Amino acid sequence: MKIEPIAFFQSPFMSKFGVPRQSGLIADLPGRIVLTGSYRDSDALRGLEEYDYLWLIWGFSEHVDAVKHATVRPPILGGNERRGVWATRSPFRPNNLGLSSVRIQRIDASACTIDVLGADLMDGTPIYDIKPYLPYADSHGEARGGITESHSWDELQVDIPVEVEKQLDATDVEVLRRTLALDPRPHYHEDDGREYGMPFRSWDVRFRVIQGKAFVVKLIRKSEF
């Protein structure tokens, strides 16, 4: 079976660094689905306004050539234990496919775009299919959550200087705050004081984590690199 993108995703996150671990963790994170090629047809969007959420089937474009294994080391376990790949949300999947639920914010049929909230996709991600989320069939409130019930992420406190906030709009400030609170560092990095760079829109966000608190050091425009 050959599949091709029906759309591409526009996101504030220009690389996988900083992208939320799951959809919905940053509820107000904006993104846009842009239909492409022969799928750029407003008729395909007809009736979509009757739904609140979508399922997106998309491709892990950053991991296409990565070696795949039957087991992986989930970050929530500190990278110290292995689980079967089917029992995790690891991005290192045999067919490089991801599945995310996002909230519809706005549909522009004339431009063939869908603005959504809460996605866990980086900018430029190919989307292979879009399906409406159906509460009666897709919601299982009594379901067990595996390792996510016995292990949790410790969120960071976040300090963003006023001079940094002034360079961003209010929505981006909150998205940045939530992103850093979720600790985007690789799970094996625990060295306090190390400076990290996170591509975010037209900026490189420089931050440090010291004793459970993330400090934004500065923003650097990409044109200044």
mmCIF file with all atom_site columns, C-alpha atoms in Angstrom:
data_model
loop_
_atom_site.group_PDB
_atom_site.id
_atom_site.type_symbol
_atom_site.label_atom_id
_atom_site.label_alt_id
_atom_site.label_comp_id
_atom_site.label_asym_id
_atom_site.label_entity_id
_atom_site.label_seq_id
_atom_site.pdbx_PDB_ins_code
_atom_site.Cartn_x
_atom_site.Cartn_y
_atom_site.Cartn_z
_atom_site.occupancy
_atom_site.B_iso_or_equiv
_atom_site.pdbx_formal_charge
_atom_site.auth_seq_id
_atom_site.auth_comp_id
_atom_site.auth_asym_id
_atom_site.auth_atom_id
_atom_site.pdbx_PDB_model_num
ATOM 1   C CA . MET A 1 1   ? 0.000   0.000  0.000  1.00 0.00 ? 1   MET A CA 1
ATOM 2   C CA . LYS A 1 2   ? 1.305   3.423  -0.949 1.00 0.00 ? 2   LYS A CA 1
ATOM 3   C CA . ILE A 1 3   ? 0.160   6.427  1.026  1.00 0.00 ? 3   ILE A CA 1
ATOM 4   C CA . GLU A 1 4   ? 0.815   10.114 0.443  1.00 0.00 ? 4   GLU A CA 1
ATOM 5   C CA . PRO A 1 5   ? 0.204   13.233 2.529  1.00 0.00 ? 5   PRO A CA 1
ATOM 6   C CA . ILE A 1 6   ? -3.203  14.830 2.219  1.00 0.00 ? 6   ILE A CA 1
ATOM 7   C CA . ALA A 1 7   ? -2.037  17.817 4.279  1.00 0.00 ? 7   ALA A CA 1
ATOM 8   C CA . PHE A 1 8   ? 0.898   19.317 6.144  1.00 0.00 ? 8   PHE A CA 1
ATOM 9   C CA . PHE A 1 9   ? 0.933   20.768 9.640  1.00 0.00 ? 9   PHE A CA 1
ATOM 10  C CA . GLN A 1 10  ? 2.000   24.256 10.680 1.00 0.00 ? 10  GLN A CA 1
ATOM 11  C CA . SER A 1 11  ? 3.247   24.489 14.265 1.00 0.00 ? 11  SER A CA 1
ATOM 12  C CA . PRO A 1 12  ? 5.204   26.932 16.461 1.00 0.00 ? 12  PRO A CA 1
ATOM 13  C CA . PHE A 1 13  ? 7.675   24.091 17.075 1.00 0.00 ? 13  PHE A CA 1
ATOM 14  C CA . MET A 1 14  ? 10.225  24.058 14.277 1.00 0.00 ? 14  MET A CA 1
ATOM 15  C CA . SER A 1 15  ? 11.877  20.841 15.471 1.00 0.00 ? 15  SER A CA 1
ATOM 16  C CA . LYS A 1 16  ? 10.836  17.884 17.625 1.00 0.00 ? 16  LYS A CA 1
ATOM 17  C CA . PHE A 1 17  ? 12.549  19.488 20.644 1.00 0.00 ? 17  PHE A CA 1
ATOM 18  C CA . GLY A 1 18  ? 9.816   20.922 22.836 1.00 0.00 ? 18  GLY A CA 1
ATOM 19  C CA . VAL A 1 19  ? 6.868   19.237 21.121 1.00 0.00 ? 19  VAL A CA 1
ATOM 20  C CA . PRO A 1 20  ? 4.456   17.951 23.828 1.00 0.00 ? 20  PRO A CA 1
ATOM 21  C CA . ARG A 1 21  ? 4.725   14.249 24.607 1.00 0.00 ? 21  ARG A CA 1
ATOM 22  C CA . GLN A 1 22  ? 1.010   13.752 23.898 1.00 0.00 ? 22  GLN A CA 1
ATOM 23  C CA . SER A 1 23  ? -1.746  15.729 22.230 1.00 0.00 ? 23  SER A CA 1
ATOM 24  C CA . GLY A 1 24  ? -3.882  17.773 24.615 1.00 0.00 ? 24  GLY A CA 1
ATOM 25  C CA . LEU A 1 25  ? -1.157  18.382 27.207 1.00 0.00 ? 25  LEU A CA 1
ATOM 26  C CA . ILE A 1 26  ? -0.997  22.017 26.091 1.00 0.00 ? 26  ILE A CA 1
ATOM 27  C CA . ALA A 1 27  ? -4.670  22.589 25.417 1.00 0.00 ? 27  ALA A CA 1
ATOM 28  C CA . ASP A 1 28  ? -4.293  26.036 23.800 1.00 0.00 ? 28  ASP A CA 1
ATOM 29  C CA . LEU A 1 29  ? -1.295  25.207 21.605 1.00 0.00 ? 29  LEU A CA 1
ATOM 30  C CA . PRO A 1 30  ? -2.265  26.536 18.142 1.00 0.00 ? 30  PRO A CA 1
ATOM 31  C CA . GLY A 1 31  ? -1.609  24.729 14.880 1.00 0.00 ? 31  GLY A CA 1
ATOM 32  C CA . ARG A 1 32  ? -2.927  24.601 11.350 1.00 0.00 ? 32  ARG A CA 1
ATOM 33  C CA . ILE A 1 33  ? -3.708  21.765 8.955  1.00 0.00 ? 33  ILE A CA 1
ATOM 34  C CA . VAL A 1 34  ? -3.142  22.812 5.344  1.00 0.00 ? 34  VAL A CA 1
ATOM 35  C CA . LEU A 1 35  ? -4.636  20.502 2.724  1.00 0.00 ? 35  LEU A CA 1
ATOM 36  C CA . THR A 1 36  ? -2.369  19.926 -0.233 1.00 0.00 ? 36  THR A CA 1
ATOM 37  C CA . GLY A 1 37  ? -2.298  18.791 -3.857 1.00 0.00 ? 37  GLY A CA 1
ATOM 38  C CA . SER A 1 38  ? -5.392  17.080 -5.201 1.00 0.00 ? 38  SER A CA 1
ATOM 39  C CA . TYR A 1 39  ? -6.755  16.947 -1.626 1.00 0.00 ? 39  TYR A CA 1
ATOM 40  C CA . ARG A 1 40  ? -6.949  20.737 -1.477 1.00 0.00 ? 40  ARG A CA 1
ATOM 41  C CA . ASP A 1 41  ? -10.697 20.601 -2.063 1.00 0.00 ? 41  ASP A CA 1
ATOM 42  C CA . SER A 1 42  ? -13.206 22.520 0.046  1.00 0.00 ? 42  SER A CA 1
ATOM 43  C CA . ASP A 1 43  ? -15.827 19.808 -0.572 1.00 0.00 ? 43  ASP A CA 1
ATOM 44  C CA . ALA A 1 44  ? -13.762 17.421 1.568  1.00 0.00 ? 44  ALA A CA 1
ATOM 45  C CA . LEU A 1 45  ? -14.378 19.718 4.559  1.00 0.00 ? 45  LEU A CA 1
ATOM 46  C CA . ARG A 1 46  ? -18.148 19.779 4.188  1.00 0.00 ? 46  ARG A CA 1
ATOM 47  C CA . GLY A 1 47  ? -19.843 18.815 7.489  1.00 0.00 ? 47  GLY A CA 1
ATOM 48  C CA . LEU A 1 48  ? -16.666 19.016 9.564  1.00 0.00 ? 48  LEU A CA 1
ATOM 49  C CA . GLU A 1 49  ? -18.071 22.021 11.437 1.00 0.00 ? 49  GLU A CA 1
ATOM 50  C CA . GLU A 1 50  ? -20.454 19.617 13.202 1.00 0.00 ? 50  GLU A CA 1
ATOM 51  C CA . TYR A 1 51  ? -17.581 18.140 15.260 1.00 0.00 ? 51  TYR A CA 1
ATOM 52  C CA . ASP A 1 52  ? -15.344 19.462 18.043 1.00 0.00 ? 52  ASP A CA 1
ATOM 53  C CA . TYR A 1 53  ? -12.336 17.129 17.768 1.00 0.00 ? 53  TYR A CA 1
ATOM 54  C CA . LEU A 1 54  ? -10.401 15.317 15.064 1.00 0.00 ? 54  LEU A CA 1
ATOM 55  C CA . TRP A 1 55  ? -8.162  12.284 14.839 1.00 0.00 ? 55  TRP A CA 1
ATOM 56  C CA . LEU A 1 56  ? -5.019  12.935 12.815 1.00 0.00 ? 56  LEU A CA 1
ATOM 57  C CA . ILE A 1 57  ? -2.982  10.112 11.302 1.00 0.00 ? 57  ILE A CA 1
ATOM 58  C CA . TRP A 1 58  ? 0.449   11.501 10.545 1.00 0.00 ? 58  TRP A CA 1
ATOM 59  C CA . GLY A 1 59  ? 4.062   10.624 9.906  1.00 0.00 ? 59  GLY A CA 1
ATOM 60  C CA . PHE A 1 60  ? 7.098   10.789 12.192 1.00 0.00 ? 60  PHE A CA 1
ATOM 61  C CA . SER A 1 61  ? 9.134   12.576 9.538  1.00 0.00 ? 61  SER A CA 1
ATOM 62  C CA . GLU A 1 62  ? 12.151  12.887 11.862 1.00 0.00 ? 62  GLU A CA 1
ATOM 63  C CA . HIS A 1 63  ? 12.496  9.143  12.468 1.00 0.00 ? 63  HIS A CA 1
ATOM 64  C CA . VAL A 1 64  ? 12.086  7.627  9.009  1.00 0.00 ? 64  VAL A CA 1
ATOM 65  C CA . ASP A 1 65  ? 15.560  6.080  8.877  1.00 0.00 ? 65  ASP A CA 1
ATOM 66  C CA . ALA A 1 66  ? 15.917  5.277  12.579 1.00 0.00 ? 66  ALA A CA 1
ATOM 67  C CA . VAL A 1 67  ? 16.526  1.662  13.556 1.00 0.00 ? 67  VAL A CA 1
ATOM 68  C CA . LYS A 1 68  ? 13.340  0.120  14.998 1.00 0.00 ? 68  LYS A CA 1
ATOM 69  C CA . HIS A 1 69  ? 13.216  -2.452 17.798 1.00 0.00 ? 69  HIS A CA 1
ATOM 70  C CA . ALA A 1 70  ? 10.557  -4.644 19.398 1.00 0.00 ? 70  ALA A CA 1
ATOM 71  C CA . THR A 1 71  ? 11.132  -2.926 22.741 1.00 0.00 ? 71  THR A CA 1
ATOM 72  C CA . VAL A 1 72  ? 11.754  0.705  23.713 1.00 0.00 ? 72  VAL A CA 1
ATOM 73  C CA . ARG A 1 73  ? 12.707  2.660  26.838 1.00 0.00 ? 73  ARG A CA 1
ATOM 74  C CA . PRO A 1 74  ? 9.772   4.952  27.755 1.00 0.00 ? 74  PRO A CA 1
ATOM 75  C CA . PRO A 1 75  ? 10.962  8.339  29.096 1.00 0.00 ? 75  PRO A CA 1
ATOM 76  C CA . ILE A 1 76  ? 8.290   8.230  31.827 1.00 0.00 ? 76  ILE A CA 1
ATOM 77  C CA . LEU A 1 77  ? 10.227  5.276  33.287 1.00 0.00 ? 77  LEU A CA 1
ATOM 78  C CA . GLY A 1 78  ? 13.433  7.275  33.214 1.00 0.00 ? 78  GLY A CA 1
ATOM 79  C CA . GLY A 1 79  ? 14.746  5.353  30.231 1.00 0.00 ? 79  GLY A CA 1
ATOM 80  C CA . ASN A 1 80  ? 15.752  2.520  32.564 1.00 0.00 ? 80  ASN A CA 1
ATOM 81  C CA . GLU A 1 81  ? 13.107  -0.086 31.730 1.00 0.00 ? 81  GLU A CA 1
ATOM 82  C CA . ARG A 1 82  ? 12.001  -1.649 28.491 1.00 0.00 ? 82  ARG A CA 1
ATOM 83  C CA . ARG A 1 83  ? 8.450   -2.115 27.250 1.00 0.00 ? 83  ARG A CA 1
ATOM 84  C CA . GLY A 1 84  ? 7.115   -3.619 24.044 1.00 0.00 ? 84  GLY A CA 1
ATOM 85  C CA . VAL A 1 85  ? 6.739   -0.966 21.367 1.00 0.00 ? 85  VAL A CA 1
ATOM 86  C CA . TRP A 1 86  ? 2.984   -1.708 21.113 1.00 0.00 ? 86  TRP A CA 1
ATOM 87  C CA . ALA A 1 87  ? 2.621   -0.880 24.825 1.00 0.00 ? 87  ALA A CA 1
ATOM 88  C CA . THR A 1 88  ? 4.061   2.624  24.364 1.00 0.00 ? 88  THR A CA 1
ATOM 89  C CA . ARG A 1 89  ? 3.582   5.826  22.384 1.00 0.00 ? 89  ARG A CA 1
ATOM 90  C CA . SER A 1 90  ? 7.221   5.744  21.251 1.00 0.00 ? 90  SER A CA 1
ATOM 91  C CA . PRO A 1 91  ? 7.893   7.665  18.008 1.00 0.00 ? 91  PRO A CA 1
ATOM 92  C CA . PHE A 1 92  ? 10.171  4.848  16.829 1.00 0.00 ? 92  PHE A CA 1
ATOM 93  C CA . ARG A 1 93  ? 7.456   2.793  15.159 1.00 0.00 ? 93  ARG A CA 1
ATOM 94  C CA . PRO A 1 94  ? 7.799   0.297  12.285 1.00 0.00 ? 94  PRO A CA 1
ATOM 95  C CA . ASN A 1 95  ? 5.722   2.386  9.875  1.00 0.00 ? 95  ASN A CA 1
ATOM 96  C CA . ASN A 1 96  ? 6.528   5.818  11.354 1.00 0.00 ? 96  ASN A CA 1
ATOM 97  C CA . LEU A 1 97  ? 2.827   6.613  11.894 1.00 0.00 ? 97  LEU A CA 1
ATOM 98  C CA . GLY A 1 98  ? 1.409   8.744  14.700 1.00 0.00 ? 98  GLY A CA 1
ATOM 99  C CA . LEU A 1 99  ? -2.143  9.262  15.964 1.00 0.00 ? 99  LEU A CA 1
ATOM 100 C CA . SER A 1 100 ? -3.332  12.432 17.709 1.00 0.00 ? 100 SER A CA 1
ATOM 101 C CA . SER A 1 101 ? -6.610  13.930 18.871 1.00 0.00 ? 101 SER A CA 1
ATOM 102 C CA . VAL A 1 102 ? -6.905  17.706 18.375 1.00 0.00 ? 102 VAL A CA 1
ATOM 103 C CA . ARG A 1 103 ? -9.624  20.278 18.987 1.00 0.00 ? 103 ARG A CA 1
ATOM 104 C CA . ILE A 1 104 ? -11.074 22.181 16.030 1.00 0.00 ? 104 ILE A CA 1
ATOM 105 C CA . GLN A 1 105 ? -10.736 25.937 16.430 1.00 0.00 ? 105 GLN A CA 1
ATOM 106 C CA . ARG A 1 106 ? -11.657 27.231 12.984 1.00 0.00 ? 106 ARG A CA 1
ATOM 107 C CA . ILE A 1 107 ? -12.325 25.853 9.510  1.00 0.00 ? 107 ILE A CA 1
ATOM 108 C CA . ASP A 1 108 ? -11.561 27.958 6.444  1.00 0.00 ? 108 ASP A CA 1
ATOM 109 C CA . ALA A 1 109 ? -13.095 26.107 3.501  1.00 0.00 ? 109 ALA A CA 1
ATOM 110 C CA . SER A 1 110 ? -11.936 28.696 0.956  1.00 0.00 ? 110 SER A CA 1
ATOM 111 C CA . ALA A 1 111 ? -8.298  28.323 2.044  1.00 0.00 ? 111 ALA A CA 1
ATOM 112 C CA . CYS A 1 112 ? -8.660  24.572 2.714  1.00 0.00 ? 112 CYS A CA 1
ATOM 113 C CA . THR A 1 113 ? -7.211  24.918 6.214  1.00 0.00 ? 113 THR A CA 1
ATOM 114 C CA . ILE A 1 114 ? -8.251  23.777 9.677  1.00 0.00 ? 114 ILE A CA 1
ATOM 115 C CA . ASP A 1 115 ? -6.978  25.627 12.730 1.00 0.00 ? 115 ASP A CA 1
ATOM 116 C CA . VAL A 1 116 ? -6.669  23.278 15.705 1.00 0.00 ? 116 VAL A CA 1
ATOM 117 C CA . LEU A 1 117 ? -5.561  23.324 19.346 1.00 0.00 ? 117 LEU A CA 1
ATOM 118 C CA . GLY A 1 118 ? -3.518  20.904 21.414 1.00 0.00 ? 118 GLY A CA 1
ATOM 119 C CA . ALA A 1 119 ? -1.534  19.060 18.735 1.00 0.00 ? 119 ALA A CA 1
ATOM 120 C CA . ASP A 1 120 ? 1.747   17.261 19.412 1.00 0.00 ? 120 ASP A CA 1
ATOM 121 C CA . LEU A 1 121 ? 3.157   17.728 15.903 1.00 0.00 ? 121 LEU A CA 1
ATOM 122 C CA . MET A 1 122 ? 6.179   19.704 14.752 1.00 0.00 ? 122 MET A CA 1
ATOM 123 C CA . ASP A 1 123 ? 6.090   22.145 11.859 1.00 0.00 ? 123 ASP A CA 1
ATOM 124 C CA . GLY A 1 124 ? 5.983   20.481 8.445  1.00 0.00 ? 124 GLY A CA 1
ATOM 125 C CA . THR A 1 125 ? 4.631   17.136 9.681  1.00 0.00 ? 125 THR A CA 1
ATOM 126 C CA . PRO A 1 126 ? 2.858   15.208 6.886  1.00 0.00 ? 126 PRO A CA 1
ATOM 127 C CA . ILE A 1 127 ? -0.751  14.245 7.628  1.00 0.00 ? 127 ILE A CA 1
ATOM 128 C CA . TYR A 1 128 ? -2.105  11.118 5.948  1.00 0.00 ? 128 TYR A CA 1
ATOM 129 C CA . ASP A 1 129 ? -5.710  11.118 7.098  1.00 0.00 ? 129 ASP A CA 1
ATOM 130 C CA . ILE A 1 130 ? -8.247  13.133 9.087  1.00 0.00 ? 130 ILE A CA 1
ATOM 131 C CA . LYS A 1 131 ? -11.233 11.613 10.866 1.00 0.00 ? 131 LYS A CA 1
ATOM 132 C CA . PRO A 1 132 ? -13.845 13.110 13.212 1.00 0.00 ? 132 PRO A CA 1
ATOM 133 C CA . TYR A 1 133 ? -13.641 12.182 16.889 1.00 0.00 ? 133 TYR A CA 1
ATOM 134 C CA . LEU A 1 134 ? -16.824 10.431 18.026 1.00 0.00 ? 134 LEU A CA 1
ATOM 135 C CA . PRO A 1 135 ? -17.462 10.628 21.799 1.00 0.00 ? 135 PRO A CA 1
ATOM 136 C CA . TYR A 1 136 ? -19.809 7.622  21.910 1.00 0.00 ? 136 TYR A CA 1
ATOM 137 C CA . ALA A 1 137 ? -17.217 5.349  20.282 1.00 0.00 ? 137 ALA A CA 1
ATOM 138 C CA . ASP A 1 138 ? -13.839 6.930  21.031 1.00 0.00 ? 138 ASP A CA 1
ATOM 139 C CA . SER A 1 139 ? -14.152 7.843  24.724 1.00 0.00 ? 139 SER A CA 1
ATOM 140 C CA . HIS A 1 140 ? -13.535 5.143  27.343 1.00 0.00 ? 140 HIS A CA 1
ATOM 141 C CA . GLY A 1 141 ? -13.423 6.825  30.732 1.00 0.00 ? 141 GLY A CA 1
ATOM 142 C CA . GLU A 1 142 ? -13.047 3.538  32.625 1.00 0.00 ? 142 GLU A CA 1
ATOM 143 C CA . ALA A 1 143 ? -10.006 2.373  30.627 1.00 0.00 ? 143 ALA A CA 1
ATOM 144 C CA . ARG A 1 144 ? -6.710  1.568  32.352 1.00 0.00 ? 144 ARG A CA 1
ATOM 145 C CA . GLY A 1 145 ? -3.694  3.723  31.524 1.00 0.00 ? 145 GLY A CA 1
ATOM 146 C CA . GLY A 1 146 ? -0.816  1.291  32.055 1.00 0.00 ? 146 GLY A CA 1
ATOM 147 C CA . ILE A 1 147 ? 2.447   2.843  33.187 1.00 0.00 ? 147 ILE A CA 1
ATOM 148 C CA . THR A 1 148 ? 0.911   6.335  33.129 1.00 0.00 ? 148 THR A CA 1
ATOM 149 C CA . GLU A 1 149 ? -1.130  5.403  36.206 1.00 0.00 ? 149 GLU A CA 1
ATOM 150 C CA . SER A 1 150 ? 1.857   4.260  38.266 1.00 0.00 ? 150 SER A CA 1
ATOM 151 C CA . HIS A 1 151 ? 4.315   6.904  37.065 1.00 0.00 ? 151 HIS A CA 1
ATOM 152 C CA . SER A 1 152 ? 3.869   10.625 36.539 1.00 0.00 ? 152 SER A CA 1
ATOM 153 C CA . TRP A 1 153 ? 5.869   13.555 35.196 1.00 0.00 ? 153 TRP A CA 1
ATOM 154 C CA . ASP A 1 154 ? 7.126   16.158 37.655 1.00 0.00 ? 154 ASP A CA 1
ATOM 155 C CA . GLU A 1 155 ? 6.368   19.556 36.179 1.00 0.00 ? 155 GLU A CA 1
ATOM 156 C CA . LEU A 1 156 ? 8.893   22.362 36.430 1.00 0.00 ? 156 LEU A CA 1
ATOM 157 C CA . GLN A 1 157 ? 8.306   25.836 37.790 1.00 0.00 ? 157 GLN A CA 1
ATOM 158 C CA . VAL A 1 158 ? 8.922   28.366 35.028 1.00 0.00 ? 158 VAL A CA 1
ATOM 159 C CA . ASP A 1 159 ? 10.457  31.828 35.165 1.00 0.00 ? 159 ASP A CA 1
ATOM 160 C CA . ILE A 1 160 ? 10.097  34.002 32.040 1.00 0.00 ? 160 ILE A CA 1
ATOM 161 C CA . PRO A 1 161 ? 11.606  37.498 32.364 1.00 0.00 ? 161 PRO A CA 1
ATOM 162 C CA . VAL A 1 162 ? 9.374   40.450 31.555 1.00 0.00 ? 162 VAL A CA 1
ATOM 163 C CA . GLU A 1 163 ? 11.705  41.537 28.733 1.00 0.00 ? 163 GLU A CA 1
ATOM 164 C CA . VAL A 1 164 ? 11.215  38.132 27.101 1.00 0.00 ? 164 VAL A CA 1
ATOM 165 C CA . GLU A 1 165 ? 7.440   38.213 27.510 1.00 0.00 ? 165 GLU A CA 1
ATOM 166 C CA . LYS A 1 166 ? 7.347   41.575 25.728 1.00 0.00 ? 166 LYS A CA 1
ATOM 167 C CA . GLN A 1 167 ? 8.788   39.966 22.595 1.00 0.00 ? 167 GLN A CA 1
ATOM 168 C CA . LEU A 1 168 ? 5.938   37.427 22.327 1.00 0.00 ? 168 LEU A CA 1
ATOM 169 C CA . ASP A 1 169 ? 2.178   37.673 22.145 1.00 0.00 ? 169 ASP A CA 1
ATOM 170 C CA . ALA A 1 170 ? 0.143   36.523 25.142 1.00 0.00 ? 170 ALA A CA 1
ATOM 171 C CA . THR A 1 171 ? -0.779  33.146 23.629 1.00 0.00 ? 171 THR A CA 1
ATOM 172 C CA . ASP A 1 172 ? 2.826   32.298 22.812 1.00 0.00 ? 172 ASP A CA 1
ATOM 173 C CA . VAL A 1 173 ? 3.929   33.264 26.316 1.00 0.00 ? 173 VAL A CA 1
ATOM 174 C CA . GLU A 1 174 ? 1.481   30.770 27.815 1.00 0.00 ? 174 GLU A CA 1
ATOM 175 C CA . VAL A 1 175 ? 2.401   28.066 25.291 1.00 0.00 ? 175 VAL A CA 1
ATOM 176 C CA . LEU A 1 176 ? 6.078   28.585 26.093 1.00 0.00 ? 176 LEU A CA 1
ATOM 177 C CA . ARG A 1 177 ? 5.357   28.465 29.824 1.00 0.00 ? 177 ARG A CA 1
ATOM 178 C CA . ARG A 1 178 ? 3.426   25.191 29.528 1.00 0.00 ? 178 ARG A CA 1
ATOM 179 C CA . THR A 1 179 ? 6.072   23.698 27.235 1.00 0.00 ? 179 THR A CA 1
ATOM 180 C CA . LEU A 1 180 ? 8.869   24.390 29.690 1.00 0.00 ? 180 LEU A CA 1
ATOM 181 C CA . ALA A 1 181 ? 6.750   23.193 32.626 1.00 0.00 ? 181 ALA A CA 1
ATOM 182 C CA . LEU A 1 182 ? 6.536   19.809 30.888 1.00 0.00 ? 182 LEU A CA 1
ATOM 183 C CA . ASP A 1 183 ? 10.375  19.702 30.780 1.00 0.00 ? 183 ASP A CA 1
ATOM 184 C CA . PRO A 1 184 ? 11.298  19.249 27.104 1.00 0.00 ? 184 PRO A CA 1
ATOM 185 C CA . ARG A 1 185 ? 14.847  18.098 27.898 1.00 0.00 ? 185 ARG A CA 1
ATOM 186 C CA . PRO A 1 186 ? 15.895  14.560 26.936 1.00 0.00 ? 186 PRO A CA 1
ATOM 187 C CA . HIS A 1 187 ? 15.133  12.249 29.844 1.00 0.00 ? 187 HIS A CA 1
ATOM 188 C CA . TYR A 1 188 ? 18.812  11.403 30.319 1.00 0.00 ? 188 TYR A CA 1
ATOM 189 C CA . HIS A 1 189 ? 19.790  15.056 30.864 1.00 0.00 ? 189 HIS A CA 1
ATOM 190 C CA . GLU A 1 190 ? 19.765  16.051 34.510 1.00 0.00 ? 190 GLU A CA 1
ATOM 191 C CA . ASP A 1 191 ? 22.748  18.393 34.665 1.00 0.00 ? 191 ASP A CA 1
ATOM 192 C CA . ASP A 1 192 ? 21.577  21.565 36.363 1.00 0.00 ? 192 ASP A CA 1
ATOM 193 C CA . GLY A 1 193 ? 22.627  24.772 34.677 1.00 0.00 ? 193 GLY A CA 1
ATOM 194 C CA . ARG A 1 194 ? 23.153  23.475 31.153 1.00 0.00 ? 194 ARG A CA 1
ATOM 195 C CA . GLU A 1 195 ? 21.796  25.909 28.566 1.00 0.00 ? 195 GLU A CA 1
ATOM 196 C CA . TYR A 1 196 ? 19.373  24.497 26.009 1.00 0.00 ? 196 TYR A CA 1
ATOM 197 C CA . GLY A 1 197 ? 18.111  25.971 22.757 1.00 0.00 ? 197 GLY A CA 1
ATOM 198 C CA . MET A 1 198 ? 14.554  25.279 21.592 1.00 0.00 ? 198 MET A CA 1
ATOM 199 C CA . PRO A 1 199 ? 13.365  26.443 18.134 1.00 0.00 ? 199 PRO A CA 1
ATOM 200 C CA . PHE A 1 200 ? 10.023  28.199 18.606 1.00 0.00 ? 200 PHE A CA 1
ATOM 201 C CA . ARG A 1 201 ? 8.486   30.163 15.717 1.00 0.00 ? 201 ARG A CA 1
ATOM 202 C CA . SER A 1 202 ? 11.165  32.629 14.562 1.00 0.00 ? 202 SER A CA 1
ATOM 203 C CA . TRP A 1 203 ? 13.094  32.357 17.825 1.00 0.00 ? 203 TRP A CA 1
ATOM 204 C CA . ASP A 1 204 ? 15.652  30.161 19.496 1.00 0.00 ? 204 ASP A CA 1
ATOM 205 C CA . VAL A 1 205 ? 14.526  30.006 23.125 1.00 0.00 ? 205 VAL A CA 1
ATOM 206 C CA . ARG A 1 206 ? 17.503  29.632 25.454 1.00 0.00 ? 206 ARG A CA 1
ATOM 207 C CA . PHE A 1 207 ? 16.738  28.238 28.896 1.00 0.00 ? 207 PHE A CA 1
ATOM 208 C CA . ARG A 1 208 ? 18.299  26.502 31.865 1.00 0.00 ? 208 ARG A CA 1
ATOM 209 C CA . VAL A 1 209 ? 16.843  24.156 34.480 1.00 0.00 ? 209 VAL A CA 1
ATOM 210 C CA . ILE A 1 210 ? 18.126  24.528 38.025 1.00 0.00 ? 210 ILE A CA 1
ATOM 211 C CA . GLN A 1 211 ? 16.703  22.596 40.987 1.00 0.00 ? 211 GLN A CA 1
ATOM 212 C CA . GLY A 1 212 ? 13.336  21.920 39.383 1.00 0.00 ? 212 GLY A CA 1
ATOM 213 C CA . LYS A 1 213 ? 12.849  25.384 37.915 1.00 0.00 ? 213 LYS A CA 1
ATOM 214 C CA . ALA A 1 214 ? 13.184  26.416 34.266 1.00 0.00 ? 214 ALA A CA 1
ATOM 215 C CA . PHE A 1 215 ? 14.665  29.847 33.610 1.00 0.00 ? 215 PHE A CA 1
ATOM 216 C CA . VAL A 1 216 ? 14.353  31.463 30.187 1.00 0.00 ? 216 VAL A CA 1
ATOM 217 C CA . VAL A 1 217 ? 17.708  33.146 29.578 1.00 0.00 ? 217 VAL A CA 1
ATOM 218 C CA . LYS A 1 218 ? 16.961  34.940 26.314 1.00 0.00 ? 218 LYS A CA 1
ATOM 219 C CA . LEU A 1 219 ? 15.375  34.775 22.877 1.00 0.00 ? 219 LEU A CA 1
ATOM 220 C CA . ILE A 1 220 ? 17.530  34.857 19.762 1.00 0.00 ? 220 ILE A CA 1
ATOM 221 C CA . ARG A 1 221 ? 16.015  35.567 16.363 1.00 0.00 ? 221 ARG A CA 1
ATOM 222 C CA . LYS A 1 222 ? 16.897  32.926 13.784 1.00 0.00 ? 222 LYS A CA 1
ATOM 223 C CA . SER A 1 223 ? 18.248  35.636 11.490 1.00 0.00 ? 223 SER A CA 1
ATOM 224 C CA . GLU A 1 224 ? 20.851  36.375 14.155 1.00 0.00 ? 224 GLU A CA 1
ATOM 225 C CA . PHE A 1 225 ? 22.268  32.828 14.255 1.00 0.00 ? 225 PHE A CA 1
#
